[in-house]
Coordinates of C-alpha atoms in Angstrom, one line a residue:
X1 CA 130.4 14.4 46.3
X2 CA 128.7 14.3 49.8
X3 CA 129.7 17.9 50.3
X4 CA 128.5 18.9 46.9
X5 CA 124.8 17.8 47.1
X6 CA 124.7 18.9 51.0
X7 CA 125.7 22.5 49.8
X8 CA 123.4 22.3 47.2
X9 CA 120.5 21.1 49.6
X10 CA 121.5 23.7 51.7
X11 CA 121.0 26.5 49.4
X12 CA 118.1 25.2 47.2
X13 CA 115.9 23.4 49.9
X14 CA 112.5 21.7 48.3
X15 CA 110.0 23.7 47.6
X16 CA 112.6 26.5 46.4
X17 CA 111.5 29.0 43.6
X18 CA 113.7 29.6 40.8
X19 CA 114.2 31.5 37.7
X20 CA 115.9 30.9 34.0
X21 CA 114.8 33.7 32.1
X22 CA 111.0 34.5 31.4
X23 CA 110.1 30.4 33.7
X24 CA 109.9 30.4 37.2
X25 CA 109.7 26.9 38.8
X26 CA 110.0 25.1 42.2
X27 CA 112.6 22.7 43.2
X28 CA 111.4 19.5 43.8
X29 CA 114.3 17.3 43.8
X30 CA 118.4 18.0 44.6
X31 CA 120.7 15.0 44.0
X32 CA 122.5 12.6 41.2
X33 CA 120.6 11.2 38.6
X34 CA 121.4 8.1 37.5
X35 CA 123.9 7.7 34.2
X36 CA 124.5 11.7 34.9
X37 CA 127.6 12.4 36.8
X38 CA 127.0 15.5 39.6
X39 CA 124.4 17.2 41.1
X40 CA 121.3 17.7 39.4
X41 CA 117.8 20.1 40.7
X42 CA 114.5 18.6 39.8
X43 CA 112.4 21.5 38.6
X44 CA 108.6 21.8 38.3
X45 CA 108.2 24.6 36.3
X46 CA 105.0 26.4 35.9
X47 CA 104.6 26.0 32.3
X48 CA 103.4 22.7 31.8
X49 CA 105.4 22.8 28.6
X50 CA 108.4 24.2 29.4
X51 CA 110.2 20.8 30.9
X52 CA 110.5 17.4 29.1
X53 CA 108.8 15.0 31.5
X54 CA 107.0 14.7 34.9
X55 CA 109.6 13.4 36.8
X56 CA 110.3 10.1 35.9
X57 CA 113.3 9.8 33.5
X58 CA 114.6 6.3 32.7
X59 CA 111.9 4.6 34.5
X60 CA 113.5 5.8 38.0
X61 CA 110.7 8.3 39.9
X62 CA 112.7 11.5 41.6
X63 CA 109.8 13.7 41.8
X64 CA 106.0 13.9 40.3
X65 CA 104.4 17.4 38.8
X66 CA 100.9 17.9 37.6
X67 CA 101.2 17.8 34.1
X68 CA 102.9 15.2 32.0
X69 CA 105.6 18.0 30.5
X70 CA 106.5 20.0 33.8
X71 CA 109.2 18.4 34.6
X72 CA 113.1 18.6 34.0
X73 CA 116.4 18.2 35.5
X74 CA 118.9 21.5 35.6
X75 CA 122.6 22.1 37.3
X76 CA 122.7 24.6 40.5
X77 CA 125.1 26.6 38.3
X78 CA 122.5 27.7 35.5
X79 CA 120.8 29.8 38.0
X80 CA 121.6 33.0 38.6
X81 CA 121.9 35.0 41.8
X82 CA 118.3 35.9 44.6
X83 CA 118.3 39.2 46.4
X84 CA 117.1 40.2 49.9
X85 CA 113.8 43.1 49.4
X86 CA 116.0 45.9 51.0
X87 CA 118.5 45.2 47.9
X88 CA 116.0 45.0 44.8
X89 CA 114.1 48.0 46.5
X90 CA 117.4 49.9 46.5
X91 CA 117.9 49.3 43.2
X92 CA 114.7 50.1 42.1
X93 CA 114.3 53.3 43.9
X94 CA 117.6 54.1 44.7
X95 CA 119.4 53.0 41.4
X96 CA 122.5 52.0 44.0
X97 CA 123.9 48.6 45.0
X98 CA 124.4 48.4 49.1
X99 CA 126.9 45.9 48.4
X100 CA 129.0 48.7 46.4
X101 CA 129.3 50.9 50.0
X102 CA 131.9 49.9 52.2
X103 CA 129.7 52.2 55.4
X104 CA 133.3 51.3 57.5
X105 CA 135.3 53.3 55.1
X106 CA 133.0 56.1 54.7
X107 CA 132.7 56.4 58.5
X108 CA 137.1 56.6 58.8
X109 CA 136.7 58.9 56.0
X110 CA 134.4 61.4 57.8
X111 CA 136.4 60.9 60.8
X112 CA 139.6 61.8 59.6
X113 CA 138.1 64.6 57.2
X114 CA 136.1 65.8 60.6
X115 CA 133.3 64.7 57.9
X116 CA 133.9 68.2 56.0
X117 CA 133.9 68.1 52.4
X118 CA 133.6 64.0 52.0
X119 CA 130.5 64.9 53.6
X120 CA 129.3 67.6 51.9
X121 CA 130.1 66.8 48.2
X122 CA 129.5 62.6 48.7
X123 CA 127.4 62.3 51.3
X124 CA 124.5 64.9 50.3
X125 CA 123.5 63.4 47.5
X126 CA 122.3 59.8 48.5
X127 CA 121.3 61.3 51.7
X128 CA 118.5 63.2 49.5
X129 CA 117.7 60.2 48.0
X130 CA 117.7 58.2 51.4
X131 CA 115.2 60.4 53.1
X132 CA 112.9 60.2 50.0
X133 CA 113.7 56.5 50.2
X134 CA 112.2 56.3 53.8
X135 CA 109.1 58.2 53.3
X136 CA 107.9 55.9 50.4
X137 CA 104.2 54.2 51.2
X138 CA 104.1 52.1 48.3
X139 CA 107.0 49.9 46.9
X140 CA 107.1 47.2 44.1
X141 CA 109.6 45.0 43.2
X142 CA 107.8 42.6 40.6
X143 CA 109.7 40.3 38.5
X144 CA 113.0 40.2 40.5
X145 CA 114.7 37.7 42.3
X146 CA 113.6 38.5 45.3
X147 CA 113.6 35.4 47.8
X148 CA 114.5 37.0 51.3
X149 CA 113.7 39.7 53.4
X150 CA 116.8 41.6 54.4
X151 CA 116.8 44.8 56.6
X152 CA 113.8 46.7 56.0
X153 CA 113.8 49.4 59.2
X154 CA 114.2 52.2 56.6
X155 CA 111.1 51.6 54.7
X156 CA 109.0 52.5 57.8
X157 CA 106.3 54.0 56.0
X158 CA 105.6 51.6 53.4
X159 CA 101.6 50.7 53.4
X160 CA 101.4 49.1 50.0
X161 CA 104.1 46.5 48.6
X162 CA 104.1 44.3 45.7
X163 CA 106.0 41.4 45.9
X164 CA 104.5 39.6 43.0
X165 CA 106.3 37.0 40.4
X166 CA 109.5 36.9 42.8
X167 CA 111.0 33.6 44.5
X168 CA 109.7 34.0 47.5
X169 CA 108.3 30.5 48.3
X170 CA 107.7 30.0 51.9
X171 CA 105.5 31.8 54.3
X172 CA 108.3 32.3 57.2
X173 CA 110.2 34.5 54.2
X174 CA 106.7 36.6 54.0
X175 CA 106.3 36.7 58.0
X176 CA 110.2 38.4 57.8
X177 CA 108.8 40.8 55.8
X178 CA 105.7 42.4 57.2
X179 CA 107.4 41.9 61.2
X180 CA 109.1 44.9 59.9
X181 CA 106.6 46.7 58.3
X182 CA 104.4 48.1 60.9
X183 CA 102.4 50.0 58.7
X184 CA 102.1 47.9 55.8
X185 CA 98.2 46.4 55.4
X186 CA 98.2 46.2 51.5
X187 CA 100.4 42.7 50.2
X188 CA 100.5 41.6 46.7
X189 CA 102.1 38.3 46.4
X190 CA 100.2 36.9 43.3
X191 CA 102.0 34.3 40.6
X192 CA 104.3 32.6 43.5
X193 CA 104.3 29.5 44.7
X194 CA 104.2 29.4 48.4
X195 CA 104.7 26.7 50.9
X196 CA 101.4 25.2 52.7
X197 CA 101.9 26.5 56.4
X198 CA 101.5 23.7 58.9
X199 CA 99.7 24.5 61.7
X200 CA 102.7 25.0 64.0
X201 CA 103.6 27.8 61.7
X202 CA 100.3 29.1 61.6
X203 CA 100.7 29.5 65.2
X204 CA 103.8 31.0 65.1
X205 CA 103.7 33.5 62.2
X206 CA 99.9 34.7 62.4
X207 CA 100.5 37.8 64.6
X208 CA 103.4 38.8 61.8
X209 CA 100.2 39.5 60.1
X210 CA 97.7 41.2 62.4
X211 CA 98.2 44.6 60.6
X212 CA 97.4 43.3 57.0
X213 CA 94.2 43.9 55.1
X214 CA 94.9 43.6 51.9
X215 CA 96.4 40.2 50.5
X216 CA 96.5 39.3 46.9
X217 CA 97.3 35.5 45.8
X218 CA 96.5 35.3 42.5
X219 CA 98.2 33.0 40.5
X220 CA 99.6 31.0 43.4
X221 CA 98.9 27.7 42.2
X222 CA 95.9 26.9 44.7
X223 CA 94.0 24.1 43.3
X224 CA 92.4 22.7 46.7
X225 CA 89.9 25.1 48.5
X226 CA 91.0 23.3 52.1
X227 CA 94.5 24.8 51.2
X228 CA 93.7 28.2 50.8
X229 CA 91.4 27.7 54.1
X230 CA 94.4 27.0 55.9
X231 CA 96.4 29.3 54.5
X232 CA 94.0 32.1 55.1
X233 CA 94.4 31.0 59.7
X234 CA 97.6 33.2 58.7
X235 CA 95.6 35.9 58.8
X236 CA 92.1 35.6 60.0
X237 CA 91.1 39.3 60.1
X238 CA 91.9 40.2 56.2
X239 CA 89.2 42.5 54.9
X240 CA 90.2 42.6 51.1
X241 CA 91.4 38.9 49.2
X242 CA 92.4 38.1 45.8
X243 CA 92.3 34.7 44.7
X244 CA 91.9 35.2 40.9
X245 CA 93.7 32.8 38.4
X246 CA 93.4 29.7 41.0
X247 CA 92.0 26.2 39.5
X248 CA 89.4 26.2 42.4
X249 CA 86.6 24.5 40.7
X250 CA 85.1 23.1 44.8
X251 CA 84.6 25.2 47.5
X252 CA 84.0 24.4 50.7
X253 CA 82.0 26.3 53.9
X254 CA 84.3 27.9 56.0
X255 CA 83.8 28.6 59.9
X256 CA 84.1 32.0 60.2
X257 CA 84.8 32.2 64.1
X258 CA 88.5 30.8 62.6
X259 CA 89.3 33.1 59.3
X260 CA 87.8 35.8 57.1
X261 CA 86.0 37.0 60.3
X262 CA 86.2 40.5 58.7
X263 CA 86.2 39.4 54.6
X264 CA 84.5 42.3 53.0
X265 CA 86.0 41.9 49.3
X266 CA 86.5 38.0 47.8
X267 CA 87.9 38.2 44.3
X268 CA 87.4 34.6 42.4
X269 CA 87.9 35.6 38.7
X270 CA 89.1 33.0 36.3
X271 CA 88.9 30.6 39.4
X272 CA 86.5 27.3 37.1
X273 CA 83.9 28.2 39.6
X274 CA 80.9 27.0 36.5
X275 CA 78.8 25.8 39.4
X276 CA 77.1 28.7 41.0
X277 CA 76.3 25.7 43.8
X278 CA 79.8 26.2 44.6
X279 CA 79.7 30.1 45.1
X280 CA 76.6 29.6 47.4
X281 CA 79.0 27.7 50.3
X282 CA 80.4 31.2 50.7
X283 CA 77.1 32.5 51.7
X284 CA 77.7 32.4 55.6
X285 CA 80.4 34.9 55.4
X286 CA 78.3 37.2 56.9
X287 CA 80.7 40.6 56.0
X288 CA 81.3 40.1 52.3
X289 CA 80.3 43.1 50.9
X290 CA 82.2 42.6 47.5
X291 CA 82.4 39.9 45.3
X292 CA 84.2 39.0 42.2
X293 CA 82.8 36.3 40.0
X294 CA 84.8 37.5 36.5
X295 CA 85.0 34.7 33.5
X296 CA 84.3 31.7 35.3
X297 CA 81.5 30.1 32.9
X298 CA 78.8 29.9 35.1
X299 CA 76.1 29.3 32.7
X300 CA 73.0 29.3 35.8
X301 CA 72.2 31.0 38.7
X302 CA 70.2 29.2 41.1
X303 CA 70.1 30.3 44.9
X304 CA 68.3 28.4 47.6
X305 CA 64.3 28.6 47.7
X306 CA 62.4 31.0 49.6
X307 CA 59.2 33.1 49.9
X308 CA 58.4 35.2 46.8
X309 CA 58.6 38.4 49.6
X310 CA 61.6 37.2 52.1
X311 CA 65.1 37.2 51.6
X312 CA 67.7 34.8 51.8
X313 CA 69.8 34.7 54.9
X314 CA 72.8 34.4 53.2
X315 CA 75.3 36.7 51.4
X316 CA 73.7 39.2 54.1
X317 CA 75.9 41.6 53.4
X318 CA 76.9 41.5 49.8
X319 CA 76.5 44.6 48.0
X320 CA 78.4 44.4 45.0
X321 CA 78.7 41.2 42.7
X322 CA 80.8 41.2 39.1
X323 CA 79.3 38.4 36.5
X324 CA 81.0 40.1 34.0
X325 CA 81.9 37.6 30.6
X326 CA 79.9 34.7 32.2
X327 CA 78.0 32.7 29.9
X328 CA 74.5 33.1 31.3
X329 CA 71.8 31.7 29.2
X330 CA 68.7 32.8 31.1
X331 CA 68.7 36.5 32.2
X332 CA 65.8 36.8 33.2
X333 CA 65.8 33.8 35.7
X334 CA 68.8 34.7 36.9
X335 CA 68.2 38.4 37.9
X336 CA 64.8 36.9 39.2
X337 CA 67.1 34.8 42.1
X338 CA 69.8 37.6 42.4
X339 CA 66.7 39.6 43.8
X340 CA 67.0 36.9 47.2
X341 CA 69.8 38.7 48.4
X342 CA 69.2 41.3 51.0
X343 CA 71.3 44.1 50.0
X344 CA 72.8 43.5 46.5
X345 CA 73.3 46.9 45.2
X346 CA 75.4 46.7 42.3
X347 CA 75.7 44.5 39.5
X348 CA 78.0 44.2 36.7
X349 CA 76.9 41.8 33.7
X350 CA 77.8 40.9 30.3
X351 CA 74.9 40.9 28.2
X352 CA 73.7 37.9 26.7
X353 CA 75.0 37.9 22.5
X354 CA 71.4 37.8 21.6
X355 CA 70.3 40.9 24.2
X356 CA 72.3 44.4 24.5
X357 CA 73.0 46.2 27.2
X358 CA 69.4 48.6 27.2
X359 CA 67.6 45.3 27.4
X360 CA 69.4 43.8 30.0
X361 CA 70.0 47.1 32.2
X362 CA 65.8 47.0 31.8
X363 CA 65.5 43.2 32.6
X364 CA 68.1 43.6 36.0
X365 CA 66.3 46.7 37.1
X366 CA 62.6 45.5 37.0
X367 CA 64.2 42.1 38.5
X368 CA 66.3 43.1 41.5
X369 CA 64.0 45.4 43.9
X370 CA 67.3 47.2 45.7
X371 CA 69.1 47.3 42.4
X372 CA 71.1 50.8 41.7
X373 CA 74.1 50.7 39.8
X374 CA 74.6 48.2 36.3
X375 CA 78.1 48.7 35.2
X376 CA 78.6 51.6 36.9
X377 CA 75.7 53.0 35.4
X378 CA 73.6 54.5 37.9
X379 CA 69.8 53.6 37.7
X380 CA 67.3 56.8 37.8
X381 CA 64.3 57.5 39.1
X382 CA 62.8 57.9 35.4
X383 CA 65.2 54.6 34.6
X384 CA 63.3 52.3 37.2
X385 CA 59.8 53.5 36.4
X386 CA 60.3 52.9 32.7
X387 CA 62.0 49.2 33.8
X388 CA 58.9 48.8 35.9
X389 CA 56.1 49.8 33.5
X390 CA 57.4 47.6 30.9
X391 CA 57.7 44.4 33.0
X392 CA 53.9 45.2 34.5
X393 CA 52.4 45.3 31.0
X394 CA 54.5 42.3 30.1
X395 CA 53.5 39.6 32.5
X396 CA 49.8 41.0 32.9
X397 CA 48.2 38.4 31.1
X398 CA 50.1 35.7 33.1
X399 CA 49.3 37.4 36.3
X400 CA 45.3 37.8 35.3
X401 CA 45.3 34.0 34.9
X402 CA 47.4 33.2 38.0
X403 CA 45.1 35.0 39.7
X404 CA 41.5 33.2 38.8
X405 CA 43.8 29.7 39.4
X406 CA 43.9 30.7 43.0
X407 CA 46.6 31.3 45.8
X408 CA 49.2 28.3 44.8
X409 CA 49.5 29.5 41.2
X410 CA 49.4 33.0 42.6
X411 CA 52.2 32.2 44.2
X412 CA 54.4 30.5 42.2
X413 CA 53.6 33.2 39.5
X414 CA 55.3 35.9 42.3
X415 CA 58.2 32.8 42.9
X416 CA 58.9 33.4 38.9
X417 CA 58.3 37.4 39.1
X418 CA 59.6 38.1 42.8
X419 CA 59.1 42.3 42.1
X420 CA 55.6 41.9 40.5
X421 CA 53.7 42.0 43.9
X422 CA 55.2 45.4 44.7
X423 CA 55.5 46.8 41.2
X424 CA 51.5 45.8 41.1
X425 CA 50.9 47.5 45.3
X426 CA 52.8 50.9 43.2
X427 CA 50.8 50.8 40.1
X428 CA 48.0 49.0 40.4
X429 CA 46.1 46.3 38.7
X430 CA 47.5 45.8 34.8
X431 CA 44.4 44.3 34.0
X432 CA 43.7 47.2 31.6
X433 CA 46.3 45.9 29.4
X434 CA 45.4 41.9 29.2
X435 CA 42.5 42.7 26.1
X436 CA 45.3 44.8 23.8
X437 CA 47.4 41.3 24.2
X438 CA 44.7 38.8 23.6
X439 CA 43.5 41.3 20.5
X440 CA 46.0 42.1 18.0
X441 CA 46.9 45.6 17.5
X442 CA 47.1 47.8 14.9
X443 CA 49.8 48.3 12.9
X444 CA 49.4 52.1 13.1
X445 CA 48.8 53.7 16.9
X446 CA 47.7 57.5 16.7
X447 CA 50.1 59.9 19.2
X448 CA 50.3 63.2 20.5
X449 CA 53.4 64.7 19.5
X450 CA 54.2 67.7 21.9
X451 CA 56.5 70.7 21.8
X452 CA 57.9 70.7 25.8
X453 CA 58.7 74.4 25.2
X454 CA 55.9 75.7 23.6
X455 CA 53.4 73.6 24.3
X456 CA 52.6 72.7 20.1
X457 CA 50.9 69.4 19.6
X458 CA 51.3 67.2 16.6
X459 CA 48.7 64.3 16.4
X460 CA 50.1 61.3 14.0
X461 CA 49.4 58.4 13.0
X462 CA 53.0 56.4 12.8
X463 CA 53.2 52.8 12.5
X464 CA 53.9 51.0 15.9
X465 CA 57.4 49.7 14.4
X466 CA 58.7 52.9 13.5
X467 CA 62.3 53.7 14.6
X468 CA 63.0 56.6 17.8
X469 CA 65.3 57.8 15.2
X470 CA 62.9 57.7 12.0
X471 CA 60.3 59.7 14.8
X472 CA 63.1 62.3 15.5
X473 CA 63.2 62.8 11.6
X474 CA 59.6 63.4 11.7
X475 CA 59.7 66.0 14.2
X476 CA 62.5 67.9 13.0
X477 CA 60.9 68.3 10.2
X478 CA 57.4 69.2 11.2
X479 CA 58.8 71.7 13.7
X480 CA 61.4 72.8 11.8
X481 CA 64.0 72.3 14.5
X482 CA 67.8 72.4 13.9
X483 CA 69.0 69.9 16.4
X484 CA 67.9 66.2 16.8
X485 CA 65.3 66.3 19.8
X486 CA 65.2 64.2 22.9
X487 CA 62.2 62.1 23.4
X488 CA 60.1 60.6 26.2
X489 CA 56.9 59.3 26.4
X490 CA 53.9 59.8 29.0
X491 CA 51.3 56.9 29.4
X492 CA 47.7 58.3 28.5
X493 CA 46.1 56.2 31.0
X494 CA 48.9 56.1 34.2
X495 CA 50.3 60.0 33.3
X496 CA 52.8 59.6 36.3
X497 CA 55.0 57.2 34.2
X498 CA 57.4 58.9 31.7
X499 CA 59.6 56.9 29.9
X500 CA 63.0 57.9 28.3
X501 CA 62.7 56.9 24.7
X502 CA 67.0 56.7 25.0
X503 CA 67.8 54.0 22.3
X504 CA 67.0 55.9 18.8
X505 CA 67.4 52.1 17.0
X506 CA 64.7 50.8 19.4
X507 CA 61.0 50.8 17.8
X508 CA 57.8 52.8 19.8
X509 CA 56.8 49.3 20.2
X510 CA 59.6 47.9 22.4
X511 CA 59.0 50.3 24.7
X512 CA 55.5 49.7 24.6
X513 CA 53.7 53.5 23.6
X514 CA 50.2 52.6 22.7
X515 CA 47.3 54.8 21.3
X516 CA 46.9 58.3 22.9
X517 CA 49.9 58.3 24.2
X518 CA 52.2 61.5 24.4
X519 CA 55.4 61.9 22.8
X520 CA 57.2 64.7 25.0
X521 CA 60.4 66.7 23.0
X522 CA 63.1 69.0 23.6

């Protein structure tokens, strides 16, 4: 019985992944269980569902998993049989089993053929297939049984390799790997469940890594923040990480002298980062160009106080952020902080459910001063004066007042509306517009309604809550046109800003065309 459970150590050490169909799980225990006669594997799986308790059967403890139902106990014979990389990348690519070719028989056969038709008939064929073999650059064995590294000199080119939902469980498996990969700086290893390295093999196996820059661990079971911070002394240079689908719900500020010394792109989707407090730890990273904030429920944004006109010296390189399905409530506040950070570039959002994506593309463009792409949709010239002109007639009445109250109001008026200052320094006071607020309007605004071709004006008197598309109707059939026109409007008393009248559900009165004013078409 001794022998039995020592083989069985020795072939599924702790921490061992396994698979049994569609559930991978880690081995946690290998001995008898009492009342049971043999030897018996204590499996964690990753579905908290898929096992029968937590580790505890019979009121005897052989090993403890997160959730109540993770647990259960299997024989060594129910699993089927791992493979090295070199053998499941075969197969993939090659559709051939190594293990099939005796390479000492084919060598006495050359030799005693003088390699003359064995070699031309046989021997062709795979060697077409080898040399394509070789000059791959991007490999992927997914969802095999892969657990060990085998001989890999062949695949010499290979830049890109996805190792994801294997068994590979320990990072000395992953460090046998990319030694013999010279070339190789893109690694997928999401949905495994590695091994924390100790610091003895962080010394040991970091230069194994020295060429990657690309690491994805998504999936991986990380649930502390301090284990992925020493994970990531395996690599301290990575420029590109995935950490999506990780329970990290505390984060932690790292010293960047030890790892991501050259982090440019931080994915954290689906990671329970809610507090945005959280995200702000990460600010110090001073190369983070990129980063990922996908589904998380933040519901706030709140960045660290600072001058209405200075920026934050944090996130000082960030470029790009994604707040994509993120249940912001306040859009408005939270584009208003986004505009702290020095270089933020690019934004992509989820519209609030009672906004739409023409309002918020609006709102984030008058908000954030450097702001020039919203979901990929690149802000115009025309785009960012409309934004502008509506968020200067908007808050003129609060400015007006702010500004009798004195400087402290003043200021925290521009703490509120951290753009206003310079939209104000572009277009000057909007004082002219405080008495239409205080009075109320018409309900019918008289416009100039002018042919861009031909120069025809139209003056009309439309109501203020007519639709773009009701005006269009108007037009075509005043002019007699065949095609439905495009729209814009120029201000009658600041004729420098023309505004896209783009949304034909939108009234003349959201985007704020007042008497006089010229309705351009084409």
């Amino acid at each position: 019985m001794v022998g039995v459970i020592d083989e069985a150590q020795l072939f599924y050490p702790l921490g061992t992944r396994i698979k049994i169909g569609n559930n991978y799980g880690t081995v946690k225990y290998v001995g008898e269980v009492n009342g049971h006669c043999g030897t018996w594997l204590g499996i964690e799986w990753d579905d908290g569902l898929r096992g029968k308790h937590n580790g505890m059967v019979d009121g005897k403890r052989y090993f403890q998993t997160r959730l109540p139902t993770a647990g259960s106990f299997i024989r060594p014979g129910k699993l089927g049989p791992c493979a090295t990389l070199e053998d499941a990348a075969r197969e993939r690519y090659l559709n051939y089993d190594s293990k099939n070719v005796d390479t000492s028989l084919i060598r006495e056969a050359q030799a005693s053929m003088q390699a003359s038709l064995f070699e031309v008939v046989g021997m062709d064929k795979i060697a077409r297939k080898q040399s394509k073999f070789e000059q791959l650059s991007e490999v992927s064995v997914d969802e095999t049984p892969v657990n060990a590294a085998g001989y890999l000199k062949d695949l010499s080119q290979l830049t890109t390799l996805n190792v994801s939902h294997t068994l590979i469980w320990n990072w000395e498996i992953v460090a046998s790997i990319t030694q013999q990969l010279p070339l190789l700086n893109s690694l997928n290893l999401s949905s495994n469940r590695l091994l924390l390295p100790t610091d003895k093999q962080v010394v040991e196996l970091a230069p194994s890594f020295r060429h990657l820059k690309h690491i994805n661990l998504g999936n991986c079971g990380f649930t502390n923040w301090q284990d992925v911070v020493q994970t990531a002394q395996l690599w301290p240079d990575i420029e590109s990480l995935s950490l999506q689908e990780n329970a990290l719900s505390q984060l932690a500020e790292v010293d960047c002298t030890k790892i991501f010394r050259r982090l440019r792109e931080l994915d954290l989707h689906r990671t329970k980062l809610m507090d945005f407090d959280q995200v702000c730890k990460l600010g110090n990273i001073s190369t983070l160009c990129v980063l990922n904030l996908i589904e998380n429920g933040i519901e706030q944004l709140q960045l660290p106080d600072c001058e209405p006109q200075s920026k934050l010296n944090m996130f000082v390189s960030l470029e790009q952020l994604s707040l994509m399905h993120n249940p912001i409530w306040n859009e408005t506040e939270a584009f208003n902080e986004l505009d702290k950070l020095p270089q933020l570039k690019r934004l992509n959002k989820t519209p609030h459910l009672k906004s739409n994506f023409d309002e918020m593309f609006s709102k984030a463009v008058a908000s954030i001063a450097g702001l020039q792409v919203v979901n990929k949709a690149k802000v115009t010239p025309e785009q960012r004066r409309g934004a502008e002109y509506d968020i200067w007639k908007k808050y003129a009445l609060d400015w007006l007042q702010a500004t009798k109250l004195g400087a402290d109001a003043l200021r925290e008026f521009y703490k509120k509306h951290r753009t206003y200052l310079g939209i104000v320094n572009k277009y000057g006071s909007p004082a002219d517009f405080v008495p239409r607020i205080q009075v109320k309007p018409s309900n019918l605004i008289k416009v100039r309604i002018q042919d861009r071709q031909t120069g025809e004006v139209w003056e009309k008197k439309v109501p203020r809550m007519i639709t773009v598309q009701t005006l269009q109707g108007l037009i075509m059939k005043r002019f007699r046109l065949g095609e439905i026109p495009k729209l814009c409007y120029i201000d009658a008393k600041y004729p420098e800003l023309v505004v896209r009248l783009e949304n034909n559900a939108k009234t003349l009165d959201f985007y704020s065309v007042q008497e006089h004013d010229t309705v351009l078409f084409e």
